[in-house]
């Protein structure tokens, strides 16, 4: 079964073709970062318009890359939420219209389920049950994953998501948008511990997080006086250290508390090399296996949506109807059901 995946929940247009017997055949992403950069964040109206512009060329590209034609597509999976309403509507409208024209099913997919299952696309996939650490631009959650659709929320950020904290802190340090990757590059030149930042909720005894205080602490340091380039690098390194320390400690605690031995990391912050280093070291000591998505599949893409849709279709799920209008800008992951 050949499944076309379509992602348009925010500022990336992603299309991919996943074949249930041959694996991922093609995927292509167009990022709108350059377009939103001058505004310092995503402008929803511009995002929607750009998705419209990109969808058809990207579809042609993945079909050519896979050596397939439109008539080879057996099903279409698209991101139905959570995300920006207008951006989601572009993807869902396109997916439902194409599915209608090709007389194939169109399946709405949860964006975070896509992120969470993306490590299953790797050569050495994790086995259920596992703990998932979802660290993206909009979410920071620890989930117990018993199978596709069987998700239990164990803890989450009470304020900013980890990626959001990276982006806002990067902005305070004068780095561009989205600042997460840039901040991690700057952090390499600095030394953590030279300036001290808090480790929020490290000893809270639960699996929740809080990152907005860290950002405020950076703001205070930046406002106090003019920082030298090396002091800025030290601050970036200490910020990254603080975030990763809390994430690693709580993720490993979740695995232990649930009596499991596997951790899956998903979402854009999962691309952070320092986080991977610390997780790998901690997990090795605790005899826990950690799985990551391929680096290029950490941030938004169509491959994770195609894969997620394919899995659900294989497990017997059929589209419920509701069509293009059934997008859900807010959609708690734990509400999903097994197919
Ligand atoms: P959500 O998936 O919650 O809807 P999103 O789709 O915007 O949010 P992703 O695409 O998963 O989020 O990830 C983007 C986020 O990942 C941004 O906040 C970005 O700064 C962060 N990010 C990407 N690479 C890195 C990195 N190397 N270090 C830290 N953060 C990173
Ligand atoms: Mg994005
Ligand atoms: Fe995402």
Tab-separated table of C-alpha atoms and ligand atoms in Angstrom:
chain	number	residue	atom	x	y	z
A	1	UNK	CA	0.000	0.000	0.000
A	2	UNK	CA	1.436	3.372	-1.059
A	3	UNK	CA	0.513	6.223	1.321
A	4	UNK	CA	0.987	9.905	0.574
A	5	UNK	CA	1.642	11.937	3.730
A	6	UNK	CA	0.941	15.661	3.945
A	7	UNK	CA	2.126	17.948	6.745
A	8	UNK	CA	1.094	21.622	6.943
A	9	UNK	CA	0.418	22.343	10.616
A	10	UNK	CA	2.812	25.252	10.990
A	11	UNK	CA	5.647	26.635	8.879
A	12	UNK	CA	6.845	23.547	7.019
A	13	UNK	CA	5.131	21.993	4.020
A	14	UNK	CA	6.098	18.329	4.023
A	15	UNK	CA	5.108	15.586	1.583
A	16	UNK	CA	6.225	11.979	1.521
A	17	UNK	CA	5.450	8.612	-0.015
A	18	UNK	CA	5.620	5.619	2.305
A	19	UNK	CA	5.119	2.102	1.025
A	20	UNK	CA	4.055	-0.484	3.597
A	21	UNK	CA	6.315	-3.126	2.101
A	22	UNK	CA	9.172	-1.044	0.678
A	23	UNK	CA	9.414	1.687	3.344
A	24	UNK	CA	9.942	5.406	2.820
A	25	UNK	CA	10.274	6.048	-0.924
A	26	UNK	CA	10.522	9.828	-1.003
A	27	UNK	CA	10.080	12.858	1.193
A	28	UNK	CA	10.434	16.574	0.644
A	29	UNK	CA	10.042	19.545	2.962
A	30	UNK	CA	9.781	23.227	2.222
A	31	UNK	CA	10.547	25.369	5.247
A	32	UNK	CA	9.099	28.875	5.479
A	33	UNK	CA	11.728	30.009	7.984
A	34	UNK	CA	13.224	32.625	5.656
A	35	UNK	CA	9.785	34.103	5.028
A	36	UNK	CA	8.867	34.458	8.710
A	37	UNK	CA	12.324	35.477	9.896
A	38	UNK	CA	11.851	39.214	9.510
A	39	UNK	CA	8.756	39.043	11.773
A	40	UNK	CA	10.584	37.072	14.479
A	41	UNK	CA	7.958	34.326	14.431
A	42	UNK	CA	5.382	32.547	12.300
A	43	UNK	CA	2.720	34.774	10.688
A	44	UNK	CA	-0.292	32.431	10.306
A	45	UNK	CA	-1.819	34.122	7.238
A	46	UNK	CA	1.486	34.032	5.363
A	47	UNK	CA	2.015	30.421	6.397
A	48	UNK	CA	-1.355	29.328	4.936
A	49	UNK	CA	-0.764	31.124	1.651
A	50	UNK	CA	2.670	29.611	1.264
A	51	UNK	CA	1.398	26.065	1.903
A	52	UNK	CA	-0.997	26.562	-1.048
A	53	UNK	CA	1.929	27.617	-3.223
A	54	UNK	CA	4.134	24.635	-2.272
A	55	UNK	CA	1.808	21.633	-2.180
A	56	UNK	CA	1.524	20.768	-5.871
A	57	UNK	CA	5.244	21.241	-6.724
A	58	UNK	CA	6.189	19.112	-3.695
A	59	UNK	CA	3.699	16.422	-4.734
A	60	UNK	CA	5.268	16.325	-8.214
A	61	UNK	CA	8.709	16.119	-6.624
A	62	UNK	CA	8.007	13.156	-4.339
A	63	UNK	CA	6.183	11.294	-7.106
A	64	UNK	CA	9.167	11.771	-9.435
A	65	UNK	CA	11.628	10.761	-6.713
A	66	UNK	CA	9.635	7.596	-5.998
A	67	UNK	CA	9.152	6.858	-9.691
A	68	UNK	CA	5.408	6.744	-9.103
A	69	UNK	CA	2.329	8.310	-10.640
A	70	UNK	CA	-0.759	9.752	-8.934
A	71	UNK	CA	-2.715	6.621	-9.749
A	72	UNK	CA	-0.263	4.546	-7.678
A	73	UNK	CA	-1.358	6.319	-4.474
A	74	UNK	CA	-3.559	3.997	-2.368
A	75	UNK	CA	-4.318	6.355	0.532
A	76	UNK	CA	-3.598	9.870	1.773
A	77	UNK	CA	-2.707	10.776	5.357
A	78	UNK	CA	-2.713	14.415	6.414
A	79	UNK	CA	-2.086	16.383	9.585
A	80	UNK	CA	-5.474	17.383	11.004
A	81	UNK	CA	-4.124	18.977	14.199
A	82	UNK	CA	-2.869	20.361	16.460
A	83	UNK	CA	-1.521	23.451	14.726
A	84	UNK	CA	-2.523	26.702	13.030
A	85	UNK	CA	-6.145	26.446	11.840
A	86	UNK	CA	-5.574	28.094	8.456
A	87	UNK	CA	-2.429	26.101	7.742
A	88	UNK	CA	-4.168	22.840	8.684
A	89	UNK	CA	-7.133	23.687	6.441
A	90	UNK	CA	-4.854	24.068	3.423
A	91	UNK	CA	-3.406	20.584	3.969
A	92	UNK	CA	-6.734	18.957	4.750
A	93	UNK	CA	-8.508	20.629	1.811
A	94	UNK	CA	-5.758	19.530	-0.566
A	95	UNK	CA	-5.646	15.988	0.833
A	96	UNK	CA	-9.405	15.470	0.813
A	97	UNK	CA	-9.779	16.896	-2.713
A	98	UNK	CA	-6.967	14.730	-4.080
A	99	UNK	CA	-8.370	11.666	-2.318
A	100	UNK	CA	-11.793	12.370	-3.813
A	101	UNK	CA	-10.311	12.718	-7.291
A	102	UNK	CA	-8.303	9.496	-6.958
A	103	UNK	CA	-11.111	7.662	-5.102
A	104	UNK	CA	-8.793	6.633	-2.275
A	105	UNK	CA	-9.301	7.080	1.494
A	106	UNK	CA	-8.015	10.229	3.264
A	107	UNK	CA	-7.017	9.762	6.894
A	108	UNK	CA	-6.614	12.644	9.367
A	109	UNK	CA	-3.460	12.233	11.481
A	110	UNK	CA	-2.433	13.751	14.825
A	111	UNK	CA	0.777	15.748	14.340
A	112	UNK	CA	2.290	14.677	17.673
A	113	UNK	CA	1.489	11.030	17.040
A	114	UNK	CA	3.447	11.509	13.832
A	115	UNK	CA	6.424	12.904	15.751
A	116	UNK	CA	6.170	10.163	18.362
A	117	UNK	CA	6.096	7.272	15.910
A	118	UNK	CA	8.839	8.747	13.678
A	119	UNK	CA	11.627	6.708	15.359
A	120	UNK	CA	9.781	3.606	14.097
A	121	UNK	CA	10.892	4.647	10.602
A	122	UNK	CA	14.516	3.953	11.490
A	123	UNK	CA	16.428	0.778	10.662
A	124	UNK	CA	16.349	-0.414	14.289
A	125	UNK	CA	12.854	0.546	15.474
A	126	UNK	CA	11.801	0.549	19.155
A	127	UNK	CA	9.255	-1.991	20.392
A	128	UNK	CA	6.122	-1.192	22.406
A	129	UNK	CA	5.665	-0.408	25.253
A	130	UNK	CA	7.975	2.565	25.674
A	131	UNK	CA	8.206	6.021	27.182
A	132	UNK	CA	8.161	8.882	24.707
A	133	UNK	CA	9.804	12.214	25.418
A	134	UNK	CA	8.124	14.668	23.069
A	135	UNK	CA	10.156	17.836	22.836
A	136	UNK	CA	8.994	20.145	20.082
A	137	UNK	CA	8.305	23.812	19.455
A	138	UNK	CA	4.845	23.624	21.005
A	139	UNK	CA	4.973	20.630	23.358
A	140	UNK	CA	7.036	19.030	26.097
A	141	UNK	CA	5.427	15.809	27.260
A	142	UNK	CA	6.278	12.439	28.716
A	143	UNK	CA	3.962	9.709	27.469
A	144	UNK	CA	3.589	6.044	28.161
A	145	UNK	CA	3.052	4.422	24.787
A	146	UNK	CA	1.514	0.955	24.895
A	147	UNK	CA	0.837	0.796	21.156
A	148	UNK	CA	-0.490	2.903	18.283
A	149	UNK	CA	-3.220	5.083	19.801
A	150	UNK	CA	-2.622	3.941	23.398
A	151	UNK	CA	-1.087	7.008	24.998
A	152	UNK	CA	-1.031	7.981	28.657
A	153	UNK	CA	0.212	11.442	29.615
A	154	UNK	CA	2.651	11.170	32.540
A	155	UNK	CA	3.839	14.754	32.697
A	156	UNK	CA	4.193	17.925	30.663
A	157	UNK	CA	5.408	21.490	30.704
A	158	UNK	CA	3.269	23.774	32.808
A	159	UNK	CA	4.314	26.777	30.715
A	160	UNK	CA	6.720	27.087	27.751
A	161	UNK	CA	7.631	24.058	25.636
A	162	UNK	CA	11.335	23.183	25.481
A	163	UNK	CA	11.646	24.313	21.851
A	164	UNK	CA	9.783	27.515	22.635
A	165	UNK	CA	12.208	28.200	25.512
A	166	UNK	CA	15.148	27.616	23.157
A	167	UNK	CA	13.621	29.989	20.589
A	168	UNK	CA	12.764	32.748	23.079
A	169	UNK	CA	16.150	32.539	24.786
A	170	UNK	CA	17.902	32.629	21.420
A	171	UNK	CA	15.986	35.815	20.624
A	172	UNK	CA	17.169	37.373	23.904
A	173	UNK	CA	20.737	36.500	22.923
A	174	UNK	CA	20.274	38.230	19.583
A	175	UNK	CA	20.086	35.050	17.482
A	176	UNK	CA	17.613	34.663	14.612
A	177	UNK	CA	14.360	32.710	14.331
A	178	UNK	CA	13.877	29.826	15.083
A	179	UNK	CA	16.755	30.099	17.470
A	180	UNK	CA	17.029	26.557	18.855
A	181	UNK	CA	19.657	25.311	16.386
A	182	UNK	CA	21.560	28.650	16.486
A	183	UNK	CA	21.615	28.625	20.279
A	184	UNK	CA	23.046	25.124	20.329
A	185	UNK	CA	25.812	26.238	17.946
A	186	UNK	CA	26.667	29.223	20.162
A	187	UNK	CA	26.604	26.958	23.233
A	188	UNK	CA	29.482	24.941	21.782
A	189	UNK	CA	31.756	27.950	22.218
A	190	UNK	CA	30.767	28.462	25.851
A	191	UNK	CA	31.258	26.666	29.138
A	192	UNK	CA	28.267	25.701	31.248
A	193	UNK	CA	28.449	26.610	34.934
A	194	UNK	CA	30.352	29.888	34.507
A	195	UNK	CA	27.074	31.701	35.022
A	196	UNK	CA	24.462	29.853	37.032
A	197	UNK	CA	20.908	29.248	35.891
A	198	UNK	CA	18.246	27.326	37.831
A	199	UNK	CA	17.165	23.735	37.058
A	200	UNK	CA	13.387	24.313	37.222
A	201	UNK	CA	11.326	21.551	38.876
A	202	UNK	CA	14.270	19.156	38.906
A	203	UNK	CA	13.275	17.947	42.369
A	204	UNK	CA	9.506	18.444	42.085
A	205	UNK	CA	8.900	14.719	42.517
A	206	UNK	CA	6.603	14.560	39.485
A	207	UNK	CA	7.174	14.383	35.746
A	208	UNK	CA	6.152	17.948	34.938
A	209	UNK	CA	8.390	20.677	33.569
A	210	UNK	CA	8.601	24.456	33.617
A	211	UNK	CA	10.862	26.447	31.322
A	212	UNK	CA	9.544	30.019	31.393
A	213	UNK	CA	11.581	30.904	34.507
A	214	UNK	CA	14.805	29.976	32.720
A	215	UNK	CA	14.013	32.382	29.921
A	216	UNK	CA	13.331	35.119	32.511
A	217	UNK	CA	16.657	34.382	34.222
A	218	UNK	CA	18.405	34.823	30.866
A	219	UNK	CA	16.503	38.066	30.302
A	220	UNK	CA	17.707	39.356	33.702
A	221	UNK	CA	21.320	38.446	32.859
A	222	UNK	CA	21.105	40.098	29.445
A	223	UNK	CA	19.560	43.285	30.872
A	224	UNK	CA	21.978	43.583	33.794
A	225	UNK	CA	24.857	44.751	31.592
A	226	UNK	CA	26.424	44.440	28.161
A	227	UNK	CA	27.713	40.868	27.786
A	228	UNK	CA	30.933	40.024	25.975
A	229	UNK	CA	30.727	37.431	23.164
A	230	UNK	CA	32.253	34.786	25.417
A	231	UNK	CA	29.799	35.583	28.217
A	232	UNK	CA	26.921	35.195	25.737
A	233	UNK	CA	28.301	31.815	24.716
A	234	UNK	CA	28.606	30.788	28.380
A	235	UNK	CA	25.008	31.831	28.985
A	236	UNK	CA	23.838	29.814	25.955
A	237	UNK	CA	25.809	26.773	27.151
A	238	UNK	CA	24.382	27.048	30.673
A	239	UNK	CA	20.841	27.452	29.335
A	240	UNK	CA	21.211	24.352	27.155
A	241	UNK	CA	22.695	22.465	30.111
A	242	UNK	CA	19.805	23.445	32.395
A	243	UNK	CA	17.132	22.371	29.899
A	244	UNK	CA	18.834	19.103	29.003
A	245	UNK	CA	19.544	18.206	32.636
A	246	UNK	CA	15.875	18.493	33.581
A	247	UNK	CA	14.697	16.682	30.426
A	248	UNK	CA	17.157	13.807	30.869
A	249	UNK	CA	16.514	13.365	34.600
A	250	UNK	CA	12.738	13.259	34.214
A	251	UNK	CA	12.703	11.117	31.076
A	252	UNK	CA	14.860	8.455	32.721
A	253	UNK	CA	12.769	8.677	35.911
A	254	UNK	CA	9.627	8.054	33.822
A	255	UNK	CA	11.125	4.929	32.262
A	256	UNK	CA	12.140	3.629	35.686
A	257	UNK	CA	8.805	4.456	37.352
A	258	UNK	CA	6.891	2.637	34.631
A	259	UNK	CA	9.144	-0.404	34.852
A	260	UNK	CA	10.149	-0.143	31.189
A	261	UNK	CA	13.497	-0.241	29.408
A	262	UNK	CA	12.950	1.834	26.270
A	263	UNK	CA	12.855	5.583	25.704
A	264	UNK	CA	11.855	7.241	22.457
A	265	UNK	CA	12.699	10.866	21.776
A	266	UNK	CA	10.722	12.874	19.235
A	267	UNK	CA	10.237	16.465	18.107
A	268	UNK	CA	12.607	19.215	16.982
A	269	UNK	CA	14.582	19.528	20.228
A	270	UNK	CA	15.437	15.851	19.797
A	271	UNK	CA	17.931	17.071	17.182
A	272	UNK	CA	19.956	18.776	19.949
A	273	UNK	CA	23.329	17.038	20.188
A	274	UNK	CA	23.941	17.888	23.852
A	275	UNK	CA	20.551	16.408	24.780
A	276	UNK	CA	21.416	13.233	22.855
A	277	UNK	CA	24.835	13.009	24.536
A	278	UNK	CA	23.436	13.348	28.045
A	279	UNK	CA	20.524	10.997	27.349
A	280	UNK	CA	22.822	8.352	25.895
A	281	UNK	CA	25.170	8.578	28.895
A	282	UNK	CA	22.355	8.447	31.462
A	283	UNK	CA	20.544	5.661	29.644
A	284	UNK	CA	23.654	3.529	29.357
A	285	UNK	CA	24.129	3.685	33.132
A	286	UNK	CA	20.479	2.806	33.730
A	287	UNK	CA	20.497	0.075	31.049
A	288	UNK	CA	17.830	1.854	29.061
A	289	UNK	CA	17.707	1.922	25.260
A	290	UNK	CA	17.115	5.288	23.636
A	291	UNK	CA	15.711	5.652	20.126
A	292	UNK	CA	15.759	8.828	18.075
A	293	UNK	CA	14.246	9.676	14.717
A	294	UNK	CA	16.698	10.252	11.849
A	295	UNK	CA	18.022	13.810	12.301
A	296	UNK	CA	16.141	15.166	9.282
A	297	UNK	CA	12.882	13.677	10.605
A	298	UNK	CA	13.119	15.384	14.031
A	299	UNK	CA	11.415	18.568	12.869
A	300	UNK	CA	8.174	18.690	10.897
A	301	UNK	CA	7.955	16.481	7.817
A	302	UNK	CA	5.513	14.479	5.709
A	303	UNK	CA	7.259	11.149	6.250
A	304	UNK	CA	6.072	10.831	9.847
A	305	UNK	CA	2.508	11.617	8.755
A	306	UNK	CA	2.591	9.087	5.899
A	307	UNK	CA	4.014	6.436	8.232
A	308	UNK	CA	1.498	7.134	10.993
A	309	UNK	CA	-1.409	7.020	8.540
A	310	UNK	CA	-0.094	3.797	6.995
A	311	UNK	CA	0.154	2.149	10.418
A	312	UNK	CA	-3.381	3.139	11.336
A	313	UNK	CA	-4.777	1.979	7.993
A	314	UNK	CA	-2.930	-1.339	8.364
A	315	UNK	CA	-4.448	-1.731	11.824
A	316	UNK	CA	-7.900	-1.382	10.286
A	317	UNK	CA	-8.761	2.267	10.825
A	318	UNK	CA	-11.051	3.817	8.220
A	319	UNK	CA	-11.781	7.528	7.687
A	320	UNK	CA	-14.767	8.629	9.751
A	321	UNK	CA	-15.898	11.427	7.501
A	322	UNK	CA	-16.015	15.067	8.457
A	323	UNK	CA	-13.607	15.670	5.638
A	324	UNK	CA	-11.493	18.748	5.154
A	325	UNK	CA	-13.356	20.720	7.825
A	326	UNK	CA	-12.554	18.290	10.617
A	327	UNK	CA	-9.227	19.930	11.519
A	328	UNK	CA	-8.511	20.332	15.234
A	329	UNK	CA	-6.121	23.197	16.064
A	330	UNK	CA	-6.215	21.960	19.685
A	331	UNK	CA	-6.190	18.206	20.117
A	332	UNK	CA	-4.802	16.436	23.208
A	333	UNK	CA	-2.785	13.380	22.187
A	334	UNK	CA	-4.123	11.254	25.035
A	335	UNK	CA	-7.621	11.576	23.486
A	336	UNK	CA	-6.627	9.385	20.554
A	337	UNK	CA	-7.996	5.873	20.391
A	338	UNK	CA	-6.451	2.684	19.121
A	339	UNK	CA	-7.392	1.995	15.497
B	1	LIG	P1	4.725	21.021	17.608
B	1	LIG	O1	5.278	19.790	16.977
B	1	LIG	O2	4.685	20.969	19.079
B	1	LIG	O3	3.460	21.453	16.995
B	1	LIG	P2	6.666	22.388	15.996
B	1	LIG	O4	6.115	21.530	14.921
B	1	LIG	O5	6.861	23.826	15.730
B	1	LIG	O6	5.784	22.206	17.302
B	1	LIG	P3	9.068	20.886	15.711
B	1	LIG	O7	9.064	21.124	14.256
B	1	LIG	O8	8.959	19.503	16.191
B	1	LIG	O9	8.051	21.804	16.475
B	1	LIG	O10	10.427	21.459	16.284
B	1	LIG	C1	10.806	22.804	16.120
B	1	LIG	C2	11.477	23.240	17.400
B	1	LIG	O11	12.680	22.484	17.604
B	1	LIG	C3	11.873	24.698	17.393
B	1	LIG	O12	11.487	25.265	18.629
B	1	LIG	C4	13.392	24.645	17.247
B	1	LIG	O13	14.056	25.729	17.840
B	1	LIG	C5	13.717	23.350	17.979
B	1	LIG	N1	15.015	22.799	17.561
B	1	LIG	C6	15.367	22.309	16.361
B	1	LIG	N2	16.654	21.909	16.353
B	1	LIG	C7	17.126	22.150	17.609
B	1	LIG	C8	18.391	21.968	18.253
B	1	LIG	N3	19.427	21.447	17.608
B	1	LIG	N4	18.505	22.326	19.559
B	1	LIG	C9	17.442	22.849	20.219
B	1	LIG	N5	16.247	23.053	19.663
B	1	LIG	C10	16.080	22.711	18.382
B	2	LIG	MG1	8.472	24.485	12.216
B	3	LIG	FE1	6.038	19.482	15.037
